[in-house]
Amino acid sequence: AAVSAQTGTSGQISGSITDQNGAVVPDATVTATKVGTGEKRSVTSNSDGNYSFANMSIGTYRVSVTQTGFKETTVMDVIVNVE
């Protein structure tokens, strides 16, 4: 799972979900959890495996991905901050 974060007064977390062979994974549930507050937001990856969280508050997030038939994957310390 590739993850990127953009900067500004609020930011965006976006990425693409692929399996171990590089094939896209559509309809995966992606959850961003703000570290420290536990605030959660979830989206579903599209048919190309892409997802995006817009207007994310500044902070550090844990991003997890779940999909039937796949092991849950988590990316720790995804940072959204101001330049």
Short mmCIF file of N, CA, C and O in Angstrom, two decimals:
data_model
loop_
_atom_site.label_atom_id
_atom_site.label_comp_id
_atom_site.label_asym_id
_atom_site.label_seq_id
_atom_site.Cartn_x
_atom_site.Cartn_y
_atom_site.Cartn_z
N ALA A 1 0.86 -1.18 0.00
CA ALA A 1 0.00 0.00 0.00
C ALA A 1 0.90 1.23 0.00
O ALA A 1 1.66 1.44 0.93
N ALA A 2 0.81 2.02 -1.04
CA ALA A 2 1.57 3.26 -1.11
C ALA A 2 0.76 4.37 -0.47
O ALA A 2 -0.45 4.43 -0.63
N VAL A 3 1.41 5.25 0.26
CA VAL A 3 0.73 6.33 0.96
C VAL A 3 1.50 7.62 0.77
O VAL A 3 2.72 7.62 0.80
N SER A 4 0.78 8.73 0.56
CA SER A 4 1.43 10.03 0.49
C SER A 4 0.59 11.04 1.25
O SER A 4 -0.61 10.85 1.42
N ALA A 5 1.20 12.10 1.72
CA ALA A 5 0.49 13.16 2.44
C ALA A 5 0.90 14.50 1.86
O ALA A 5 2.06 14.71 1.53
N GLN A 6 -0.08 15.41 1.69
CA GLN A 6 0.21 16.75 1.18
C GLN A 6 0.18 17.73 2.35
O GLN A 6 -0.45 17.47 3.37
N THR A 7 0.85 18.88 2.16
CA THR A 7 0.93 19.84 3.25
C THR A 7 0.05 21.05 3.00
O THR A 7 -0.41 21.29 1.89
N GLY A 8 -0.20 21.84 4.06
CA GLY A 8 -1.03 23.02 4.03
C GLY A 8 -1.69 23.16 5.38
O GLY A 8 -1.28 22.53 6.35
N THR A 9 -2.74 23.97 5.49
CA THR A 9 -3.44 24.08 6.77
C THR A 9 -4.23 22.82 7.05
O THR A 9 -4.51 22.50 8.20
N SER A 10 -4.63 22.15 6.03
CA SER A 10 -5.16 20.79 6.15
C SER A 10 -4.52 20.02 5.01
O SER A 10 -3.98 20.61 4.08
N GLY A 11 -4.58 18.74 5.06
CA GLY A 11 -3.88 17.97 4.05
C GLY A 11 -4.72 16.84 3.52
O GLY A 11 -5.91 16.71 3.82
N GLN A 12 -4.09 16.03 2.72
CA GLN A 12 -4.74 14.90 2.08
C GLN A 12 -3.85 13.69 2.24
O GLN A 12 -2.63 13.79 2.19
N ILE A 13 -4.47 12.55 2.45
CA ILE A 13 -3.76 11.28 2.43
C ILE A 13 -4.34 10.51 1.25
O ILE A 13 -5.56 10.38 1.14
N SER A 14 -3.48 10.04 0.38
CA SER A 14 -3.97 9.28 -0.78
C SER A 14 -2.98 8.19 -1.12
O SER A 14 -1.82 8.23 -0.71
N GLY A 15 -3.46 7.22 -1.87
CA GLY A 15 -2.58 6.13 -2.26
C GLY A 15 -3.28 5.15 -3.16
O GLY A 15 -4.40 5.38 -3.64
N SER A 16 -2.61 4.05 -3.39
CA SER A 16 -3.11 2.99 -4.26
C SER A 16 -2.92 1.66 -3.55
O SER A 16 -1.85 1.40 -3.01
N ILE A 17 -3.95 0.83 -3.57
CA ILE A 17 -3.89 -0.47 -2.92
C ILE A 17 -3.59 -1.53 -3.98
O ILE A 17 -4.30 -1.65 -4.97
N THR A 18 -2.51 -2.28 -3.74
CA THR A 18 -2.15 -3.39 -4.63
C THR A 18 -1.84 -4.62 -3.79
O THR A 18 -1.50 -4.52 -2.62
N ASP A 19 -1.97 -5.79 -4.42
CA ASP A 19 -1.62 -7.02 -3.71
C ASP A 19 -0.13 -7.31 -3.89
O ASP A 19 0.60 -6.53 -4.50
N GLN A 20 0.32 -8.44 -3.35
CA GLN A 20 1.75 -8.77 -3.39
C GLN A 20 2.28 -8.97 -4.80
O GLN A 20 3.48 -8.91 -5.04
N ASN A 21 1.37 -9.17 -5.78
CA ASN A 21 1.79 -9.33 -7.17
C ASN A 21 1.68 -8.04 -7.96
O ASN A 21 1.93 -8.02 -9.17
N GLY A 22 1.25 -6.94 -7.30
CA GLY A 22 1.13 -5.66 -7.98
C GLY A 22 -0.22 -5.41 -8.62
O GLY A 22 -0.43 -4.37 -9.24
N ALA A 23 -1.16 -6.34 -8.47
CA ALA A 23 -2.51 -6.15 -9.02
C ALA A 23 -3.30 -5.22 -8.11
O ALA A 23 -3.17 -5.27 -6.89
N VAL A 24 -4.11 -4.35 -8.71
CA VAL A 24 -4.90 -3.41 -7.91
C VAL A 24 -5.95 -4.16 -7.10
O VAL A 24 -6.41 -5.23 -7.48
N VAL A 25 -6.32 -3.57 -5.96
CA VAL A 25 -7.33 -4.16 -5.07
C VAL A 25 -8.47 -3.16 -4.93
O VAL A 25 -8.38 -2.20 -4.16
N PRO A 26 -9.55 -3.35 -5.71
CA PRO A 26 -10.71 -2.45 -5.60
C PRO A 26 -11.55 -2.80 -4.37
O PRO A 26 -11.45 -3.91 -3.83
N ASP A 27 -12.37 -1.86 -3.95
CA ASP A 27 -13.34 -2.07 -2.86
C ASP A 27 -12.72 -2.45 -1.53
O ASP A 27 -13.37 -3.07 -0.70
N ALA A 28 -11.46 -2.07 -1.30
CA ALA A 28 -10.83 -2.29 0.00
C ALA A 28 -11.25 -1.16 0.93
O ALA A 28 -11.42 -0.02 0.49
N THR A 29 -11.41 -1.45 2.19
CA THR A 29 -11.72 -0.42 3.18
C THR A 29 -10.40 0.14 3.72
O THR A 29 -9.57 -0.62 4.22
N VAL A 30 -10.24 1.45 3.59
CA VAL A 30 -9.03 2.13 4.06
C VAL A 30 -9.44 3.03 5.21
O VAL A 30 -10.35 3.86 5.07
N THR A 31 -8.81 2.87 6.37
CA THR A 31 -9.15 3.65 7.55
C THR A 31 -7.93 4.44 8.02
O THR A 31 -6.86 3.86 8.21
N ALA A 32 -8.11 5.75 8.17
CA ALA A 32 -7.06 6.62 8.72
C ALA A 32 -7.45 6.96 10.15
O ALA A 32 -8.54 7.49 10.40
N THR A 33 -6.58 6.64 11.09
CA THR A 33 -6.82 6.90 12.51
C THR A 33 -5.79 7.90 12.99
O THR A 33 -4.58 7.66 12.86
N LYS A 34 -6.25 9.03 13.54
CA LYS A 34 -5.33 10.05 14.04
C LYS A 34 -4.74 9.57 15.37
O LYS A 34 -5.47 9.24 16.31
N VAL A 35 -3.41 9.50 15.40
CA VAL A 35 -2.71 9.07 16.61
C VAL A 35 -2.91 10.13 17.68
O VAL A 35 -2.82 11.32 17.42
N GLY A 36 -3.23 9.70 18.88
CA GLY A 36 -3.42 10.63 19.99
C GLY A 36 -4.88 10.91 20.28
O GLY A 36 -5.27 11.00 21.42
N THR A 37 -5.70 11.03 19.22
CA THR A 37 -7.12 11.31 19.45
C THR A 37 -8.00 10.11 19.13
O THR A 37 -9.12 10.02 19.62
N GLY A 38 -7.52 9.21 18.28
CA GLY A 38 -8.31 8.06 17.88
C GLY A 38 -9.38 8.39 16.85
O GLY A 38 -10.15 7.52 16.47
N GLU A 39 -9.42 9.64 16.37
CA GLU A 39 -10.39 10.04 15.35
C GLU A 39 -10.17 9.18 14.10
O GLU A 39 -9.05 9.04 13.63
N LYS A 40 -11.27 8.61 13.57
CA LYS A 40 -11.17 7.71 12.43
C LYS A 40 -12.01 8.20 11.26
O LYS A 40 -13.10 8.73 11.45
N ARG A 41 -11.47 7.99 10.06
CA ARG A 41 -12.22 8.21 8.82
C ARG A 41 -11.94 7.02 7.92
O ARG A 41 -10.81 6.54 7.86
N SER A 42 -12.98 6.57 7.21
CA SER A 42 -12.81 5.42 6.31
C SER A 42 -13.32 5.77 4.92
O SER A 42 -14.28 6.52 4.78
N VAL A 43 -12.64 5.21 3.92
CA VAL A 43 -13.05 5.33 2.53
C VAL A 43 -12.87 3.95 1.89
O VAL A 43 -12.25 3.06 2.47
N THR A 44 -13.40 3.80 0.68
CA THR A 44 -13.26 2.55 -0.07
C THR A 44 -12.44 2.82 -1.32
O THR A 44 -12.67 3.82 -2.01
N SER A 45 -11.50 1.94 -1.61
CA SER A 45 -10.69 2.11 -2.83
C SER A 45 -11.58 1.92 -4.06
O SER A 45 -12.52 1.14 -4.06
N ASN A 46 -11.26 2.68 -5.11
CA ASN A 46 -12.06 2.62 -6.34
C ASN A 46 -11.63 1.44 -7.21
O ASN A 46 -10.80 0.63 -6.80
N SER A 47 -12.18 1.36 -8.41
CA SER A 47 -11.90 0.22 -9.29
C SER A 47 -10.43 0.14 -9.71
O SER A 47 -9.97 -0.92 -10.15
N ASP A 48 -9.69 1.26 -9.59
CA ASP A 48 -8.26 1.27 -9.90
C ASP A 48 -7.40 1.06 -8.65
O ASP A 48 -6.18 1.18 -8.71
N GLY A 49 -8.05 0.79 -7.49
CA GLY A 49 -7.33 0.58 -6.25
C GLY A 49 -6.92 1.86 -5.54
O GLY A 49 -6.24 1.82 -4.52
N ASN A 50 -7.34 3.02 -6.07
CA ASN A 50 -6.94 4.31 -5.50
C ASN A 50 -7.91 4.75 -4.40
O ASN A 50 -9.09 4.43 -4.43
N TYR A 51 -7.38 5.51 -3.45
CA TYR A 51 -8.20 6.09 -2.38
C TYR A 51 -7.65 7.46 -2.03
O TYR A 51 -6.50 7.78 -2.33
N SER A 52 -8.50 8.28 -1.39
CA SER A 52 -8.07 9.61 -0.98
C SER A 52 -8.90 10.09 0.20
O SER A 52 -10.12 9.91 0.22
N PHE A 53 -8.22 10.69 1.16
CA PHE A 53 -8.87 11.38 2.29
C PHE A 53 -8.56 12.86 2.11
O PHE A 53 -7.39 13.25 2.18
N ALA A 54 -9.56 13.69 1.89
CA ALA A 54 -9.35 15.13 1.74
C ALA A 54 -9.58 15.84 3.08
O ALA A 54 -10.23 15.29 3.98
N ASN A 55 -9.05 17.05 3.20
CA ASN A 55 -9.27 17.91 4.37
C ASN A 55 -8.94 17.22 5.69
O ASN A 55 -9.71 17.27 6.65
N MET A 56 -7.79 16.59 5.74
CA MET A 56 -7.34 15.93 6.96
C MET A 56 -6.67 16.96 7.86
O MET A 56 -5.87 17.77 7.37
N SER A 57 -6.97 16.93 9.14
CA SER A 57 -6.32 17.86 10.06
C SER A 57 -4.85 17.47 10.24
O SER A 57 -4.47 16.31 10.03
N ILE A 58 -4.05 18.45 10.59
CA ILE A 58 -2.62 18.25 10.77
C ILE A 58 -2.38 17.22 11.87
O ILE A 58 -3.04 17.25 12.91
N GLY A 59 -1.45 16.31 11.66
CA GLY A 59 -1.13 15.33 12.68
C GLY A 59 -0.54 14.07 12.10
O GLY A 59 -0.20 13.99 10.92
N THR A 60 -0.42 13.07 12.94
CA THR A 60 0.13 11.77 12.57
C THR A 60 -1.01 10.76 12.54
O THR A 60 -1.84 10.72 13.45
N TYR A 61 -1.02 9.94 11.51
CA TYR A 61 -2.09 8.97 11.30
C TYR A 61 -1.54 7.56 11.14
O TYR A 61 -0.40 7.37 10.71
N ARG A 62 -2.40 6.61 11.46
CA ARG A 62 -2.16 5.19 11.18
C ARG A 62 -3.18 4.83 10.10
O ARG A 62 -4.37 5.05 10.27
N VAL A 63 -2.72 4.30 8.97
CA VAL A 63 -3.60 3.97 7.86
C VAL A 63 -3.65 2.45 7.72
O VAL A 63 -2.61 1.80 7.56
N SER A 64 -4.85 1.89 7.83
CA SER A 64 -5.00 0.44 7.71
C SER A 64 -5.92 0.10 6.54
O SER A 64 -6.81 0.87 6.19
N VAL A 65 -5.66 -1.06 5.94
CA VAL A 65 -6.42 -1.51 4.78
C VAL A 65 -6.94 -2.91 5.06
O VAL A 65 -6.18 -3.79 5.47
N THR A 66 -8.23 -3.10 4.83
CA THR A 66 -8.83 -4.42 4.97
C THR A 66 -9.63 -4.76 3.71
O THR A 66 -10.21 -3.88 3.08
N GLN A 67 -9.61 -6.03 3.35
CA GLN A 67 -10.37 -6.53 2.21
C GLN A 67 -10.53 -8.03 2.42
O GLN A 67 -9.60 -8.71 2.84
N THR A 68 -11.71 -8.53 2.12
CA THR A 68 -11.99 -9.96 2.26
C THR A 68 -10.95 -10.77 1.49
O THR A 68 -10.65 -10.46 0.34
N GLY A 69 -10.38 -11.76 2.14
CA GLY A 69 -9.41 -12.63 1.50
C GLY A 69 -7.97 -12.14 1.61
O GLY A 69 -7.05 -12.81 1.14
N PHE A 70 -7.76 -10.97 2.23
CA PHE A 70 -6.42 -10.41 2.39
C PHE A 70 -6.14 -10.17 3.87
O PHE A 70 -7.04 -9.86 4.64
N LYS A 71 -4.88 -10.26 4.23
CA LYS A 71 -4.45 -9.91 5.59
C LYS A 71 -4.51 -8.39 5.74
O LYS A 71 -4.14 -7.66 4.83
N GLU A 72 -4.97 -7.92 6.89
CA GLU A 72 -4.99 -6.47 7.15
C GLU A 72 -3.57 -5.92 7.11
O GLU A 72 -2.64 -6.53 7.61
N THR A 73 -3.42 -4.77 6.47
CA THR A 73 -2.13 -4.10 6.37
C THR A 73 -2.24 -2.73 7.01
O THR A 73 -3.23 -2.03 6.80
N THR A 74 -1.23 -2.34 7.79
CA THR A 74 -1.23 -1.04 8.45
C THR A 74 0.08 -0.31 8.16
O THR A 74 1.15 -0.91 8.23
N VAL A 75 -0.04 0.98 7.83
CA VAL A 75 1.12 1.85 7.66
C VAL A 75 1.09 2.83 8.83
O VAL A 75 0.11 3.56 9.02
N MET A 76 2.16 2.83 9.62
CA MET A 76 2.24 3.68 10.80
C MET A 76 2.87 5.03 10.45
O MET A 76 3.61 5.14 9.47
N ASP A 77 2.61 6.03 11.28
CA ASP A 77 3.29 7.33 11.22
C ASP A 77 3.20 8.04 9.88
O ASP A 77 4.18 8.54 9.35
N VAL A 78 1.97 8.08 9.32
CA VAL A 78 1.72 8.88 8.12
C VAL A 78 1.48 10.30 8.63
O VAL A 78 0.55 10.55 9.39
N ILE A 79 2.34 11.23 8.22
CA ILE A 79 2.31 12.58 8.77
C ILE A 79 1.68 13.56 7.79
O ILE A 79 2.07 13.63 6.63
N VAL A 80 0.69 14.32 8.27
CA VAL A 80 0.10 15.44 7.55
C VAL A 80 0.51 16.68 8.34
O VAL A 80 0.17 16.79 9.52
N ASN A 81 1.29 17.59 7.72
CA ASN A 81 1.72 18.77 8.47
C ASN A 81 1.82 20.00 7.59
O ASN A 81 1.58 19.94 6.39
N VAL A 82 2.15 21.13 8.19
CA VAL A 82 2.29 22.41 7.51
C VAL A 82 3.76 22.62 7.19
O VAL A 82 4.61 22.35 8.03
N GLU A 83 4.04 23.12 5.98
CA GLU A 83 5.44 23.39 5.61
C GLU A 83 5.96 24.57 6.38
O GLU A 83 5.25 25.51 6.66
#
